[in-house]
Short mmCIF file of C-alpha atoms in Angstrom, two decimals:
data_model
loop_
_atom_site.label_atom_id
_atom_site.label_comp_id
_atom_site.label_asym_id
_atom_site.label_seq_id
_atom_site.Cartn_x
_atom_site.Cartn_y
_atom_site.Cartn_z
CA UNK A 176 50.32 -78.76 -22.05
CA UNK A 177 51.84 -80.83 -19.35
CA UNK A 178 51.66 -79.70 -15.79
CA UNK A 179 54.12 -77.89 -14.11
CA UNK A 180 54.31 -80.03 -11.47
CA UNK A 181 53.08 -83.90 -11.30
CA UNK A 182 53.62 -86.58 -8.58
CA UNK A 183 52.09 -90.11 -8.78
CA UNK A 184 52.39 -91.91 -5.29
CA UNK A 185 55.92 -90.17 -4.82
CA UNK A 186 58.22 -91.64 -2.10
CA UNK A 187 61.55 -89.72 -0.75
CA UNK A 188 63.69 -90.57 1.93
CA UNK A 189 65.67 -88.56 4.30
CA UNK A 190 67.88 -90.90 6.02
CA UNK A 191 65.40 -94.17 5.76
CA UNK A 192 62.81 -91.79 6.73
CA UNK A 193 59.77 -91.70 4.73
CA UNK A 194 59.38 -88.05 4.31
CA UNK A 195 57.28 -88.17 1.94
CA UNK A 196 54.93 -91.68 2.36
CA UNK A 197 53.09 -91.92 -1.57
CA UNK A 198 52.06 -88.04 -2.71
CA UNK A 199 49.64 -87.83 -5.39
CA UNK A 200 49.58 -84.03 -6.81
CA UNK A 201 49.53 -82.09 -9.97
CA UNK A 202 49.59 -78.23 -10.20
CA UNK A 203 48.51 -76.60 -13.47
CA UNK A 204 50.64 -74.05 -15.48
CA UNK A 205 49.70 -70.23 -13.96
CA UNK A 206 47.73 -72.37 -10.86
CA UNK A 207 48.90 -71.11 -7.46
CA UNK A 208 49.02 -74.27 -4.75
CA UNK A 209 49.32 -74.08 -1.26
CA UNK A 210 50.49 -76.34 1.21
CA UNK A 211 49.23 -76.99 4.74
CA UNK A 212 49.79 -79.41 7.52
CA UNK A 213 51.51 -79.54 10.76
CA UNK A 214 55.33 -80.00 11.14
CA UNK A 215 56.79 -83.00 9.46
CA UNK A 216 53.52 -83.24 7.45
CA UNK A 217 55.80 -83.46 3.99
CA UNK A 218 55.79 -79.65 3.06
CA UNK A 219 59.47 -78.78 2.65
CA UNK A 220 59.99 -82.51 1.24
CA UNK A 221 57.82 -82.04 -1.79
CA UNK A 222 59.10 -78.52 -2.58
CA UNK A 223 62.54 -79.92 -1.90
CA UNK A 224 61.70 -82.97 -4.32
CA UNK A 225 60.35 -80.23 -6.87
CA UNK A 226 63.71 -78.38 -6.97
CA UNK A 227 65.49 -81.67 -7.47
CA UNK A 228 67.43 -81.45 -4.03
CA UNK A 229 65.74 -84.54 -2.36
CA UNK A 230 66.16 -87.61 -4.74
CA UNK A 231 62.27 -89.57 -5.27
CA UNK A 232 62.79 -92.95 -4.88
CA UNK A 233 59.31 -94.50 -6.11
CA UNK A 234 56.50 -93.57 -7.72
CA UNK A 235 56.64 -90.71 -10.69
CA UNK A 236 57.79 -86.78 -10.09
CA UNK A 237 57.85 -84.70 -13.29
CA UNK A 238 58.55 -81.11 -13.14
CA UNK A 239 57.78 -78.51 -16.31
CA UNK A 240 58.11 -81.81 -18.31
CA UNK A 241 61.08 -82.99 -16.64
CA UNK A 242 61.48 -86.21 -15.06
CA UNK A 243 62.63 -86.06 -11.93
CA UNK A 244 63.80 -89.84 -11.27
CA UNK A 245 65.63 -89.72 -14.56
CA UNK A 246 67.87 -86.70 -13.92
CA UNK A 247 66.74 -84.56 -10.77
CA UNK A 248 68.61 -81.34 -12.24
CA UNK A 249 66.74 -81.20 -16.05
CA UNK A 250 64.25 -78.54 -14.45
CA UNK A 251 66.84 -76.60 -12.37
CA UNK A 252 67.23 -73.71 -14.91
CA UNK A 253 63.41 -72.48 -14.89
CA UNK A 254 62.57 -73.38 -11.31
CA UNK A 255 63.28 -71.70 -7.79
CA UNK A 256 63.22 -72.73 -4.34
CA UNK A 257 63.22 -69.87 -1.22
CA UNK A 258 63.79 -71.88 1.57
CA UNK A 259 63.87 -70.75 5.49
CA UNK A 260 67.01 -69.17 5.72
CA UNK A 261 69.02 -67.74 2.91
CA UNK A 262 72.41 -69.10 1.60
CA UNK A 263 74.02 -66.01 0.22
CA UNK A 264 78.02 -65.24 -0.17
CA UNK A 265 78.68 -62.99 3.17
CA UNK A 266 81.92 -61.35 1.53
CA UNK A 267 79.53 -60.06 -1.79
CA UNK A 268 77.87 -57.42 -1.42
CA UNK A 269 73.82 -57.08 -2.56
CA UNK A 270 74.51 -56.75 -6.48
CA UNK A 271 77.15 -59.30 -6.67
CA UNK A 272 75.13 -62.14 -5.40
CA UNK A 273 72.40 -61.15 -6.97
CA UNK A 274 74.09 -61.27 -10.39
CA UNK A 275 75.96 -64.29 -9.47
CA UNK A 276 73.06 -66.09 -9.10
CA UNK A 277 70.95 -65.17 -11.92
CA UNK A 278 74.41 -65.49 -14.20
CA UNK A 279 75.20 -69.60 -12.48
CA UNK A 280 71.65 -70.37 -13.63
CA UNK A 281 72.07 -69.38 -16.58
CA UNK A 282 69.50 -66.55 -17.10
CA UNK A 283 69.49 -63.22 -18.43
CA UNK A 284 70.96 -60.42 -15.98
CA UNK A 285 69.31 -57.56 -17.21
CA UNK A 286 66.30 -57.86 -14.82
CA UNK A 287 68.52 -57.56 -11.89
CA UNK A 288 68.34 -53.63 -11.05
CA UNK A 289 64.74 -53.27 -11.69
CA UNK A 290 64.55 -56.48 -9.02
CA UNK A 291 67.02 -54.84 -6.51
CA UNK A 292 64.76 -51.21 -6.96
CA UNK A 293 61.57 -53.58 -6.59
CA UNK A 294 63.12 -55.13 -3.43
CA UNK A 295 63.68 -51.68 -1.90
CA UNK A 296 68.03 -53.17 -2.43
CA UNK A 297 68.92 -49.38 -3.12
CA UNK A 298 71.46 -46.70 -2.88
CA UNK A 299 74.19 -47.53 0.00
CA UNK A 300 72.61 -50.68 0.63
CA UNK A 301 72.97 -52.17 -2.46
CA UNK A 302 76.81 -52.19 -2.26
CA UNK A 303 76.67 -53.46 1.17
CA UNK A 304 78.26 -56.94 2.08
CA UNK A 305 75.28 -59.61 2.80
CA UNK A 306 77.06 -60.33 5.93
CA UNK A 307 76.19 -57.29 7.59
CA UNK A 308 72.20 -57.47 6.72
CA UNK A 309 69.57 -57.60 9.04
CA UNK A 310 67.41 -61.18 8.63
CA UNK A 311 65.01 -59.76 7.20
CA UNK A 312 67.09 -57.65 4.14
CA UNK A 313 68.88 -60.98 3.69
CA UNK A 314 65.26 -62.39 2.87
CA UNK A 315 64.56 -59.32 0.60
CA UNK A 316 68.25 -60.12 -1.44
CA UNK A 317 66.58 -63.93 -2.05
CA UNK A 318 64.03 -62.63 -3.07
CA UNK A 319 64.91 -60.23 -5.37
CA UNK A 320 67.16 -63.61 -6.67
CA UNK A 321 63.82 -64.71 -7.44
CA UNK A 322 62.65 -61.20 -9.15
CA UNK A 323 65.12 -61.51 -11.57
CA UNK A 324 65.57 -64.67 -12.82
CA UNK A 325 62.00 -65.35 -13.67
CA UNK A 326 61.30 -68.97 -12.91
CA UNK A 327 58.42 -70.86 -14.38
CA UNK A 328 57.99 -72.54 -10.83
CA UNK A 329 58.29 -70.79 -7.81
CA UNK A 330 58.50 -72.59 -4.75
CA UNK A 331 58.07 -70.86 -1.24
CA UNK A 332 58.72 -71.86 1.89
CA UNK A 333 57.61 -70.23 4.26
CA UNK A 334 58.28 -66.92 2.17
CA UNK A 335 56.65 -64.48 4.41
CA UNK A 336 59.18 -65.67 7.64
CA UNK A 337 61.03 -62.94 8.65
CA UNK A 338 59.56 -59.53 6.54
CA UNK A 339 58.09 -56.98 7.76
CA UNK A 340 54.32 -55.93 6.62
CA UNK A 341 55.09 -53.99 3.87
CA UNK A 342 57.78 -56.77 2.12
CA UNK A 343 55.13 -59.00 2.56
CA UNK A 344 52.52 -57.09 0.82
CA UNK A 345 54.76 -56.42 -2.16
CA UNK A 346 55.38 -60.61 -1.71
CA UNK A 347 51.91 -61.45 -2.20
CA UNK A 348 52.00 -58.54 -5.79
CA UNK A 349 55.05 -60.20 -7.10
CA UNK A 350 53.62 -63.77 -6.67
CA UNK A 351 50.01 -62.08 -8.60
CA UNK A 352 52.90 -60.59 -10.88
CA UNK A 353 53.92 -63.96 -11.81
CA UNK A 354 51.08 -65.89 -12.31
CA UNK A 355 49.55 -63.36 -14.28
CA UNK A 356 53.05 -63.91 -16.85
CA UNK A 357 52.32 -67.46 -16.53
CA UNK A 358 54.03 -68.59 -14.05
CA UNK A 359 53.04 -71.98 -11.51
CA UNK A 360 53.68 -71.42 -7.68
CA UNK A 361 53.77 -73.69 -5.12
CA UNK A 362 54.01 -72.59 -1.62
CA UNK A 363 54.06 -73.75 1.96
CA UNK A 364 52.92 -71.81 4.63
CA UNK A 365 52.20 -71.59 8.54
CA UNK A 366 50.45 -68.60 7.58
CA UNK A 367 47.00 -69.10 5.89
CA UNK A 368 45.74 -65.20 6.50
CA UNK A 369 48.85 -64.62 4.13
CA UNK A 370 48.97 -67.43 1.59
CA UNK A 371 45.66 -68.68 1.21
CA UNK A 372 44.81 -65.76 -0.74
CA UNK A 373 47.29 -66.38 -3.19
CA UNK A 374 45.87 -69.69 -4.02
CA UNK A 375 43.78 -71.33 -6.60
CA UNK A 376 43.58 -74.71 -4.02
CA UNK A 377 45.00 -75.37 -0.57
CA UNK A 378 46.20 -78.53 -0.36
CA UNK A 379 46.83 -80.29 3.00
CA UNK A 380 48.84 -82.71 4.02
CA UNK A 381 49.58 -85.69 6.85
CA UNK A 382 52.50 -87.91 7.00
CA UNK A 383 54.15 -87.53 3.92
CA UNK A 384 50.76 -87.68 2.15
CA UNK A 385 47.48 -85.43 0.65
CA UNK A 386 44.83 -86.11 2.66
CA UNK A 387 42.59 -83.11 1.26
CA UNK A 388 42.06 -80.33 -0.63
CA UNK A 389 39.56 -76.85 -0.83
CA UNK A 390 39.52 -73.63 -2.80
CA UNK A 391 42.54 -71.12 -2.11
CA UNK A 392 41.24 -67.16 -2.41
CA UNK A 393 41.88 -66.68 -6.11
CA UNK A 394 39.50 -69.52 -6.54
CA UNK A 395 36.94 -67.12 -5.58
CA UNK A 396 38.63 -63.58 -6.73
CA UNK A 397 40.48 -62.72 -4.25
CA UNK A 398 44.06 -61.62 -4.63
CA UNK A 399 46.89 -59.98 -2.16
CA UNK A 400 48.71 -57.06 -3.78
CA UNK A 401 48.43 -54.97 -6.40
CA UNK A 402 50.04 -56.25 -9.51
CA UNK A 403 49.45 -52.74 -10.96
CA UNK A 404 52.91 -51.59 -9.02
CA UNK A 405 55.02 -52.42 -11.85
CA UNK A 406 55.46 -54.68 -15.09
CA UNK A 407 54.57 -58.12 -14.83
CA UNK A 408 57.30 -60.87 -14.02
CA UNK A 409 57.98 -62.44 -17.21
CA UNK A 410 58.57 -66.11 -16.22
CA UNK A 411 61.65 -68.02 -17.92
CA UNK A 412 61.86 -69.35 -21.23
CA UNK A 413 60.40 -73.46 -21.97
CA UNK A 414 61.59 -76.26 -19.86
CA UNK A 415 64.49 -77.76 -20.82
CA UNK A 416 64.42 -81.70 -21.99
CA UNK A 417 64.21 -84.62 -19.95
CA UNK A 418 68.02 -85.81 -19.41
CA UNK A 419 69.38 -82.06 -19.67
CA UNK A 420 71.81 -81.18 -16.82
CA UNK A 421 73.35 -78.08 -15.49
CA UNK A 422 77.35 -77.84 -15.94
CA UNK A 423 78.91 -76.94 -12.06
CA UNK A 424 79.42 -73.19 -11.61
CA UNK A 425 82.17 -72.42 -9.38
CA UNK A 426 81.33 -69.58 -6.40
CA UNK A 427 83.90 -66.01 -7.34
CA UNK A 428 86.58 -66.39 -6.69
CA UNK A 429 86.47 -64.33 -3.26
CA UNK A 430 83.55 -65.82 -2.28
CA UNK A 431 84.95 -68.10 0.06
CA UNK A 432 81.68 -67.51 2.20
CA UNK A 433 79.65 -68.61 4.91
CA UNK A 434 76.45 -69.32 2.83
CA UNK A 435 74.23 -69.81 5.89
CA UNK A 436 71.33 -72.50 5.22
CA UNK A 437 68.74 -72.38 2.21
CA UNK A 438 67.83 -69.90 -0.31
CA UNK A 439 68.50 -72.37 -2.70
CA UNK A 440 68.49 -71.25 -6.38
CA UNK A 441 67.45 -74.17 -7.83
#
């Protein structure tokens, strides 16, 4: 079975930048990874590179059998990236861009109620434009973006920015949810009270590089949540081949909007 993710000595560039300097890392189908490191130390870069939104220039990058430096958008349809801030339609309201989303990926829409009820996206507020949301319940629409389409590879950063304590204990369930259904995660964090027990390994990095590695807490049991809240997360369907790539979706047609930074749905 080939990894879900694999980089040999993997350079990007962000403007001549070397943002990420030679990274060497492979995470396991169903493994959780963390990464660690100070600012700048390559985190966002190699989830960014593992979405297919920052091109590799050298070295190898295969995601879910894709390879990356052949087509950077062959993994796109079973992988997905929660960045800092969200990029949702302002002039949708919760439902819409939640359906939009799953539907310009191409998944299966039937998951997304049971993700807005498991997101707390209910009653008035699930009709209410993402425009007028609170941080924090724009985080919880992304999210639930997440929920329902069912990636094989979920990639976090800095997921827990911006909930309060009780999303973030339902977080650290749905990521236990997902593993459990097979699913690889890969997650950067400032946070190690918070992610570290999600992990298998903790993997740390320094100027675009690894420079170590140690158990995470599932390594040794441990696990946030309680994946006995609700059904497991079934993860998506096989990767697709190496060379496949994703036809443009056009945005609804009233959805001239203000998406406003990252959640991208990769």
């Amino acid at each position: 079975m080939a990894p879900a993710v694999l980089l040999r000595a993997a350079v990007a560039l962000t403007e001549r930048f070397p943002a990420l300097a030679g990274v060497d890392l492979v995470v396991a189908q169903g493994e959780a990874v963390v990464l660690e490191g100070p600012n700048g130390a390559g985190k966002t870069s190699v989830l960014r590179a593992c979405a297919g939104l920052l091109p590799v220039t050298g070295g190898e990058a295969w995601v879910l059998g894709c390879d990356l430096r052949r087509d950077r958008t062959a993994a796109r349809r079973v992988v997905g990236l929660l960045g800092h801030a969200v990029a949702l339609y302002d002039d949708l309201n919760v439902v819409e861009n939640v359906r939009f989303a799953v539907r310009a990926m191409g998944a299966d829409a039937a998951g997304v109620d049971d993700a807005l009820g498991r997101l707390g996206l209910v009653g008035r507020l699930r009709r209410t434009e993402v425009g007028r949301l609170s941080a924090g319940q724009r985080r919880r629409v992304a999210l639930a973006v997440l929920v329902a389409r069912r990636p094989s590879l979920w990639l976090l950063d800095e997921p827990h920015a911006g909930l309060d304590a009780a999303t973030r204990d339902l977080l650290g369930s749905l990521v236990a949810e997902a593993l459990a259904a097979g699913s690889s995660v890969l997650l950067a964090s400032h946070e190690p009270e918070r992610a570290v027990p999600l992990a298998d390994r903790v993997v740390s990095l320094a100027g675009g590089r690894v420079v170590g590695e140690r158990p995470g807490g599932r390594a040794g049991g441990a696990q946030m949540g309680d994946p006995a809240r609700a059904a497991p997360v079934r993860p998506a369907g096989p990767a697709r081949p190496p060379g496949a790539t994703d036809a443009p979706v056009d945005s609804p047609g009233r959805a001239a909007a203000s998406a406003r930074g990252g959640v991208h749905v990769a």
